[in-house]
Amino acid sequence: MPTSHKNKAQNQKYKILAMVLIGGGLLIVGITALILLPNPGTSASPAKVELNPPSRVSYPAPDIQLHDIKGDPVSLIDYRGQVVLVNNWATWCPPCREEMPILNGYFRDHQHQDFILVAIDAGDPADMVSDFVARYELDFPVWLDPGSSALNSFRNNYLPSSYLIDRQGQVIMVWNGAVTRASLEQSITPLLKE
């Protein structure tokens, strides 16, 4: 068999082997996804593990000074003495949109307990943020952060991200990713009773 035919046959064998390996890998990934992802037709198990559990931290909250969606100046330090949840988000961010009803529901239920939720939009135009707030019927304060100063102050560009600040102005918990109602109840509600 001439050398060129041998090389072509050998290359063909390598291509087939590579395709079999890639196909097998994709099959394994698909089976794993089917096992691990919840079935959309069934309800979630009450023992479901939270995908983005909060991390305990301890550092002073930054003194963020921005403007709200009405253009009024606002400052995070004005809420000292209250339990504060700061949520960094953006209108284009799917997990941010998904968690907004959860955040709004928690705020509605606890706003009369010295609790405030401040949602800081990361750079969207004011009219887009105002439309979003109206569409989602958000009750909590929404601030505009055109220069990403809040993201920079918390040294975290992940969206969404949330920061629990105690009455003394210490950041005590951080979520990177969307929050759950159960996590909010477990992490924040005990502080409201103190």
PDB file of C-alpha atoms in Angstrom:
ATOM      1  CA  MET A   1       0.000   0.000   0.000  1.00  0.00           C
ATOM      2  CA  PRO A   2       1.550   3.343  -0.993  1.00  0.00           C
ATOM      3  CA  THR A   3       2.480   5.732   1.834  1.00  0.00           C
ATOM      4  CA  SER A   4      -0.083   8.380   0.869  1.00  0.00           C
ATOM      5  CA  HIS A   5      -2.941   5.829   1.042  1.00  0.00           C
ATOM      6  CA  LYS A   6      -1.603   4.606   4.384  1.00  0.00           C
ATOM      7  CA  ASN A   7      -1.566   8.177   5.778  1.00  0.00           C
ATOM      8  CA  LYS A   8      -5.086   8.851   4.486  1.00  0.00           C
ATOM      9  CA  ALA A   9      -6.393   5.632   6.060  1.00  0.00           C
ATOM     10  CA  GLN A  10      -4.626   6.419   9.327  1.00  0.00           C
ATOM     11  CA  ASN A  11      -5.991  10.011   9.344  1.00  0.00           C
ATOM     12  CA  GLN A  12      -9.476   8.639   8.662  1.00  0.00           C
ATOM     13  CA  LYS A  13      -9.148   6.263  11.647  1.00  0.00           C
ATOM     14  CA  TYR A  14      -8.063   9.174  13.887  1.00  0.00           C
ATOM     15  CA  LYS A  15     -11.009  11.289  12.729  1.00  0.00           C
ATOM     16  CA  ILE A  16     -13.453   8.469  13.458  1.00  0.00           C
ATOM     17  CA  LEU A  17     -11.867   7.860  16.875  1.00  0.00           C
ATOM     18  CA  ALA A  18     -12.044  11.587  17.694  1.00  0.00           C
ATOM     19  CA  MET A  19     -15.718  11.739  16.665  1.00  0.00           C
ATOM     20  CA  VAL A  20     -16.515   8.662  18.796  1.00  0.00           C
ATOM     21  CA  LEU A  21     -14.738  10.208  21.811  1.00  0.00           C
ATOM     22  CA  ILE A  22     -16.477  13.571  21.379  1.00  0.00           C
ATOM     23  CA  GLY A  23     -19.857  11.866  20.911  1.00  0.00           C
ATOM     24  CA  GLY A  24     -19.285   9.726  24.011  1.00  0.00           C
ATOM     25  CA  GLY A  25     -18.334  12.807  26.020  1.00  0.00           C
ATOM     26  CA  LEU A  26     -21.451  14.659  24.891  1.00  0.00           C
ATOM     27  CA  LEU A  27     -23.574  11.636  25.755  1.00  0.00           C
ATOM     28  CA  ILE A  28     -22.107  11.555  29.276  1.00  0.00           C
ATOM     29  CA  VAL A  29     -22.720  15.299  29.714  1.00  0.00           C
ATOM     30  CA  GLY A  30     -26.320  14.898  28.518  1.00  0.00           C
ATOM     31  CA  ILE A  31     -27.050  11.994  30.847  1.00  0.00           C
ATOM     32  CA  THR A  32     -25.503  13.883  33.770  1.00  0.00           C
ATOM     33  CA  ALA A  33     -27.631  16.948  32.988  1.00  0.00           C
ATOM     34  CA  LEU A  34     -30.792  14.832  32.873  1.00  0.00           C
ATOM     35  CA  ILE A  35     -29.965  13.353  36.250  1.00  0.00           C
ATOM     36  CA  LEU A  36     -29.005  16.613  37.956  1.00  0.00           C
ATOM     37  CA  LEU A  37     -31.478  19.112  36.488  1.00  0.00           C
ATOM     38  CA  PRO A  38     -35.015  19.155  37.899  1.00  0.00           C
ATOM     39  CA  ASN A  39     -37.831  17.970  35.692  1.00  0.00           C
ATOM     40  CA  PRO A  40     -39.872  21.043  34.650  1.00  0.00           C
ATOM     41  CA  GLY A  41     -43.089  19.037  34.943  1.00  0.00           C
ATOM     42  CA  THR A  42     -42.593  18.258  38.630  1.00  0.00           C
ATOM     43  CA  SER A  43     -42.445  20.435  41.693  1.00  0.00           C
ATOM     44  CA  ALA A  44     -39.094  21.061  43.344  1.00  0.00           C
ATOM     45  CA  SER A  45     -38.180  18.923  46.307  1.00  0.00           C
ATOM     46  CA  PRO A  46     -38.317  20.701  49.681  1.00  0.00           C
ATOM     47  CA  ALA A  47     -34.833  19.374  50.388  1.00  0.00           C
ATOM     48  CA  LYS A  48     -33.382  21.057  47.288  1.00  0.00           C
ATOM     49  CA  VAL A  49     -29.878  22.376  47.853  1.00  0.00           C
ATOM     50  CA  GLU A  50     -29.483  26.108  47.297  1.00  0.00           C
ATOM     51  CA  LEU A  51     -27.264  26.771  44.289  1.00  0.00           C
ATOM     52  CA  ASN A  52     -25.946  30.114  45.556  1.00  0.00           C
ATOM     53  CA  PRO A  53     -25.764  29.930  49.340  1.00  0.00           C
ATOM     54  CA  PRO A  54     -24.609  33.119  51.068  1.00  0.00           C
ATOM     55  CA  SER A  55     -21.086  33.502  52.383  1.00  0.00           C
ATOM     56  CA  ARG A  56     -20.478  34.904  55.848  1.00  0.00           C
ATOM     57  CA  VAL A  57     -18.186  37.941  55.844  1.00  0.00           C
ATOM     58  CA  SER A  58     -17.392  40.862  58.128  1.00  0.00           C
ATOM     59  CA  TYR A  59     -16.320  44.262  56.847  1.00  0.00           C
ATOM     60  CA  PRO A  60     -17.655  47.824  56.978  1.00  0.00           C
ATOM     61  CA  ALA A  61     -20.280  48.675  54.369  1.00  0.00           C
ATOM     62  CA  PRO A  62     -19.021  51.160  51.779  1.00  0.00           C
ATOM     63  CA  ASP A  63     -20.525  54.643  51.833  1.00  0.00           C
ATOM     64  CA  ILE A  64     -22.150  54.514  48.425  1.00  0.00           C
ATOM     65  CA  GLN A  65     -23.601  57.811  47.180  1.00  0.00           C
ATOM     66  CA  LEU A  66     -25.671  57.729  43.997  1.00  0.00           C
ATOM     67  CA  HIS A  67     -29.016  58.960  42.610  1.00  0.00           C
ATOM     68  CA  ASP A  68     -32.344  57.161  42.657  1.00  0.00           C
ATOM     69  CA  ILE A  69     -34.526  56.749  39.555  1.00  0.00           C
ATOM     70  CA  LYS A  70     -36.158  60.128  40.238  1.00  0.00           C
ATOM     71  CA  GLY A  71     -32.730  61.816  40.180  1.00  0.00           C
ATOM     72  CA  ASP A  72     -32.581  62.489  43.930  1.00  0.00           C
ATOM     73  CA  PRO A  73     -29.214  62.022  45.694  1.00  0.00           C
ATOM     74  CA  VAL A  74     -29.099  58.968  47.989  1.00  0.00           C
ATOM     75  CA  SER A  75     -26.529  57.490  50.350  1.00  0.00           C
ATOM     76  CA  LEU A  76     -26.195  54.061  51.911  1.00  0.00           C
ATOM     77  CA  ILE A  77     -25.089  55.579  55.227  1.00  0.00           C
ATOM     78  CA  ASP A  78     -28.570  57.119  55.609  1.00  0.00           C
ATOM     79  CA  TYR A  79     -29.855  53.639  56.474  1.00  0.00           C
ATOM     80  CA  ARG A  80     -27.499  53.058  59.414  1.00  0.00           C
ATOM     81  CA  GLY A  81     -29.455  51.487  62.271  1.00  0.00           C
ATOM     82  CA  GLN A  82     -31.598  49.411  59.896  1.00  0.00           C
ATOM     83  CA  VAL A  83     -30.987  45.981  58.436  1.00  0.00           C
ATOM     84  CA  VAL A  84     -30.134  46.607  54.773  1.00  0.00           C
ATOM     85  CA  LEU A  85     -29.966  44.303  51.788  1.00  0.00           C
ATOM     86  CA  VAL A  86     -28.105  45.838  48.832  1.00  0.00           C
ATOM     87  CA  ASN A  87     -28.739  44.097  45.522  1.00  0.00           C
ATOM     88  CA  ASN A  88     -26.523  44.855  42.512  1.00  0.00           C
ATOM     89  CA  TRP A  89     -28.348  43.989  39.298  1.00  0.00           C
ATOM     90  CA  ALA A  90     -29.049  44.988  35.683  1.00  0.00           C
ATOM     91  CA  THR A  91     -32.122  44.878  33.454  1.00  0.00           C
ATOM     92  CA  TRP A  92     -30.372  42.669  30.863  1.00  0.00           C
ATOM     93  CA  CYS A  93     -29.377  40.017  33.457  1.00  0.00           C
ATOM     94  CA  PRO A  94     -31.729  36.943  33.413  1.00  0.00           C
ATOM     95  CA  PRO A  95     -31.024  35.789  37.016  1.00  0.00           C
ATOM     96  CA  CYS A  96     -31.521  39.394  38.160  1.00  0.00           C
ATOM     97  CA  ARG A  97     -34.961  39.484  36.531  1.00  0.00           C
ATOM     98  CA  GLU A  98     -35.857  36.081  38.003  1.00  0.00           C
ATOM     99  CA  GLU A  99     -35.036  37.113  41.571  1.00  0.00           C
ATOM    100  CA  MET A 100     -36.871  40.481  41.495  1.00  0.00           C
ATOM    101  CA  PRO A 101     -40.290  39.053  42.473  1.00  0.00           C
ATOM    102  CA  ILE A 102     -38.610  37.154  45.338  1.00  0.00           C
ATOM    103  CA  LEU A 103     -36.854  40.288  46.568  1.00  0.00           C
ATOM    104  CA  ASN A 104     -40.009  42.383  46.215  1.00  0.00           C
ATOM    105  CA  GLY A 105     -42.125  39.841  48.097  1.00  0.00           C
ATOM    106  CA  TYR A 106     -39.624  39.645  50.940  1.00  0.00           C
ATOM    107  CA  PHE A 107     -39.419  43.437  51.128  1.00  0.00           C
ATOM    108  CA  ARG A 108     -43.220  43.812  51.179  1.00  0.00           C
ATOM    109  CA  ASP A 109     -43.466  41.333  54.054  1.00  0.00           C
ATOM    110  CA  HIS A 110     -40.669  42.855  56.174  1.00  0.00           C
ATOM    111  CA  GLN A 111     -40.430  46.560  55.319  1.00  0.00           C
ATOM    112  CA  HIS A 112     -42.092  47.557  58.609  1.00  0.00           C
ATOM    113  CA  GLN A 113     -39.374  45.849  60.673  1.00  0.00           C
ATOM    114  CA  ASP A 114     -36.543  48.369  60.183  1.00  0.00           C
ATOM    115  CA  PHE A 115     -35.607  46.552  56.982  1.00  0.00           C
ATOM    116  CA  ILE A 116     -34.716  48.217  53.692  1.00  0.00           C
ATOM    117  CA  LEU A 117     -33.772  46.701  50.367  1.00  0.00           C
ATOM    118  CA  VAL A 118     -31.797  48.892  47.975  1.00  0.00           C
ATOM    119  CA  ALA A 119     -31.475  47.671  44.390  1.00  0.00           C
ATOM    120  CA  ILE A 120     -28.568  49.304  42.545  1.00  0.00           C
ATOM    121  CA  ASP A 121     -28.738  49.029  38.768  1.00  0.00           C
ATOM    122  CA  ALA A 122     -25.342  48.548  37.118  1.00  0.00           C
ATOM    123  CA  GLY A 123     -25.265  51.046  34.274  1.00  0.00           C
ATOM    124  CA  ASP A 124     -28.582  50.850  32.440  1.00  0.00           C
ATOM    125  CA  PRO A 125     -30.178  54.107  31.208  1.00  0.00           C
ATOM    126  CA  ALA A 126     -32.595  55.715  33.705  1.00  0.00           C
ATOM    127  CA  ASP A 127     -35.646  55.350  31.442  1.00  0.00           C
ATOM    128  CA  MET A 128     -34.978  51.631  30.944  1.00  0.00           C
ATOM    129  CA  VAL A 129     -34.642  51.134  34.724  1.00  0.00           C
ATOM    130  CA  SER A 130     -37.831  53.132  35.382  1.00  0.00           C
ATOM    131  CA  ASP A 131     -39.741  50.994  32.857  1.00  0.00           C
ATOM    132  CA  PHE A 132     -38.383  47.847  34.526  1.00  0.00           C
ATOM    133  CA  VAL A 133     -39.421  49.070  38.000  1.00  0.00           C
ATOM    134  CA  ALA A 134     -42.931  49.845  36.740  1.00  0.00           C
ATOM    135  CA  ARG A 135     -43.288  46.537  34.889  1.00  0.00           C
ATOM    136  CA  TYR A 136     -42.192  44.501  37.945  1.00  0.00           C
ATOM    137  CA  GLU A 137     -44.094  46.792  40.352  1.00  0.00           C
ATOM    138  CA  LEU A 138     -41.069  47.095  42.628  1.00  0.00           C
ATOM    139  CA  ASP A 139     -41.705  48.712  46.010  1.00  0.00           C
ATOM    140  CA  PHE A 140     -38.145  49.111  47.255  1.00  0.00           C
ATOM    141  CA  PRO A 141     -35.726  51.954  46.410  1.00  0.00           C
ATOM    142  CA  VAL A 142     -33.889  51.587  43.103  1.00  0.00           C
ATOM    143  CA  TRP A 143     -30.681  53.505  42.539  1.00  0.00           C
ATOM    144  CA  LEU A 144     -28.734  54.177  39.346  1.00  0.00           C
ATOM    145  CA  ASP A 145     -25.042  53.370  39.110  1.00  0.00           C
ATOM    146  CA  PRO A 146     -23.880  54.591  35.681  1.00  0.00           C
ATOM    147  CA  GLY A 147     -20.193  54.434  36.619  1.00  0.00           C
ATOM    148  CA  SER A 148     -20.261  51.055  38.437  1.00  0.00           C
ATOM    149  CA  SER A 149     -19.176  52.679  41.703  1.00  0.00           C
ATOM    150  CA  ALA A 150     -21.270  50.224  43.769  1.00  0.00           C
ATOM    151  CA  LEU A 151     -19.725  47.244  42.008  1.00  0.00           C
ATOM    152  CA  ASN A 152     -16.284  48.758  42.556  1.00  0.00           C
ATOM    153  CA  SER A 153     -17.029  49.589  46.211  1.00  0.00           C
ATOM    154  CA  PHE A 154     -17.986  45.992  46.929  1.00  0.00           C
ATOM    155  CA  ARG A 155     -15.113  44.754  44.710  1.00  0.00           C
ATOM    156  CA  ASN A 156     -17.420  42.348  42.951  1.00  0.00           C
ATOM    157  CA  ASN A 157     -18.579  42.567  39.322  1.00  0.00           C
ATOM    158  CA  TYR A 158     -20.831  39.507  39.580  1.00  0.00           C
ATOM    159  CA  LEU A 159     -24.527  40.088  38.786  1.00  0.00           C
ATOM    160  CA  PRO A 160     -26.699  39.649  40.626  1.00  0.00           C
ATOM    161  CA  SER A 161     -24.912  40.048  43.930  1.00  0.00           C
ATOM    162  CA  SER A 162     -26.473  40.907  47.278  1.00  0.00           C
ATOM    163  CA  TYR A 163     -25.011  42.177  50.544  1.00  0.00           C
ATOM    164  CA  LEU A 164     -26.627  41.945  53.966  1.00  0.00           C
ATOM    165  CA  ILE A 165     -25.667  44.871  56.203  1.00  0.00           C
ATOM    166  CA  ASP A 166     -26.448  44.761  59.929  1.00  0.00           C
ATOM    167  CA  ARG A 167     -27.647  47.680  62.068  1.00  0.00           C
ATOM    168  CA  GLN A 168     -24.061  48.648  62.895  1.00  0.00           C
ATOM    169  CA  GLY A 169     -23.130  49.060  59.235  1.00  0.00           C
ATOM    170  CA  GLN A 170     -21.190  45.804  58.827  1.00  0.00           C
ATOM    171  CA  VAL A 171     -21.558  43.643  55.728  1.00  0.00           C
ATOM    172  CA  ILE A 172     -22.178  40.222  57.249  1.00  0.00           C
ATOM    173  CA  MET A 173     -23.351  38.102  54.317  1.00  0.00           C
ATOM    174  CA  VAL A 174     -22.845  38.024  50.543  1.00  0.00           C
ATOM    175  CA  TRP A 175     -24.756  36.212  47.805  1.00  0.00           C
ATOM    176  CA  ASN A 176     -23.156  35.812  44.366  1.00  0.00           C
ATOM    177  CA  GLY A 177     -26.059  34.857  42.165  1.00  0.00           C
ATOM    178  CA  ALA A 178     -29.810  34.904  42.573  1.00  0.00           C
ATOM    179  CA  VAL A 179     -31.273  34.605  46.066  1.00  0.00           C
ATOM    180  CA  THR A 180     -34.093  32.354  47.210  1.00  0.00           C
ATOM    181  CA  ARG A 181     -36.927  33.251  49.566  1.00  0.00           C
ATOM    182  CA  ALA A 182     -35.821  30.493  51.957  1.00  0.00           C
ATOM    183  CA  SER A 183     -32.309  31.912  52.097  1.00  0.00           C
ATOM    184  CA  LEU A 184     -33.595  35.424  52.787  1.00  0.00           C
ATOM    185  CA  GLU A 185     -35.854  34.151  55.566  1.00  0.00           C
ATOM    186  CA  GLN A 186     -33.052  32.143  57.112  1.00  0.00           C
ATOM    187  CA  SER A 187     -30.395  34.860  56.866  1.00  0.00           C
ATOM    188  CA  ILE A 188     -32.273  38.149  57.357  1.00  0.00           C
ATOM    189  CA  THR A 189     -35.434  37.482  59.374  1.00  0.00           C
ATOM    190  CA  PRO A 190     -33.602  36.565  62.624  1.00  0.00           C
ATOM    191  CA  LEU A 191     -31.774  39.928  62.473  1.00  0.00           C
ATOM    192  CA  LEU A 192     -35.096  41.757  62.224  1.00  0.00           C
ATOM    193  CA  LYS A 193     -36.189  40.265  65.533  1.00  0.00           C
ATOM    194  CA  GLU A 194     -33.131  41.546  67.430  1.00  0.00           C
TER     195      GLU A 194
END
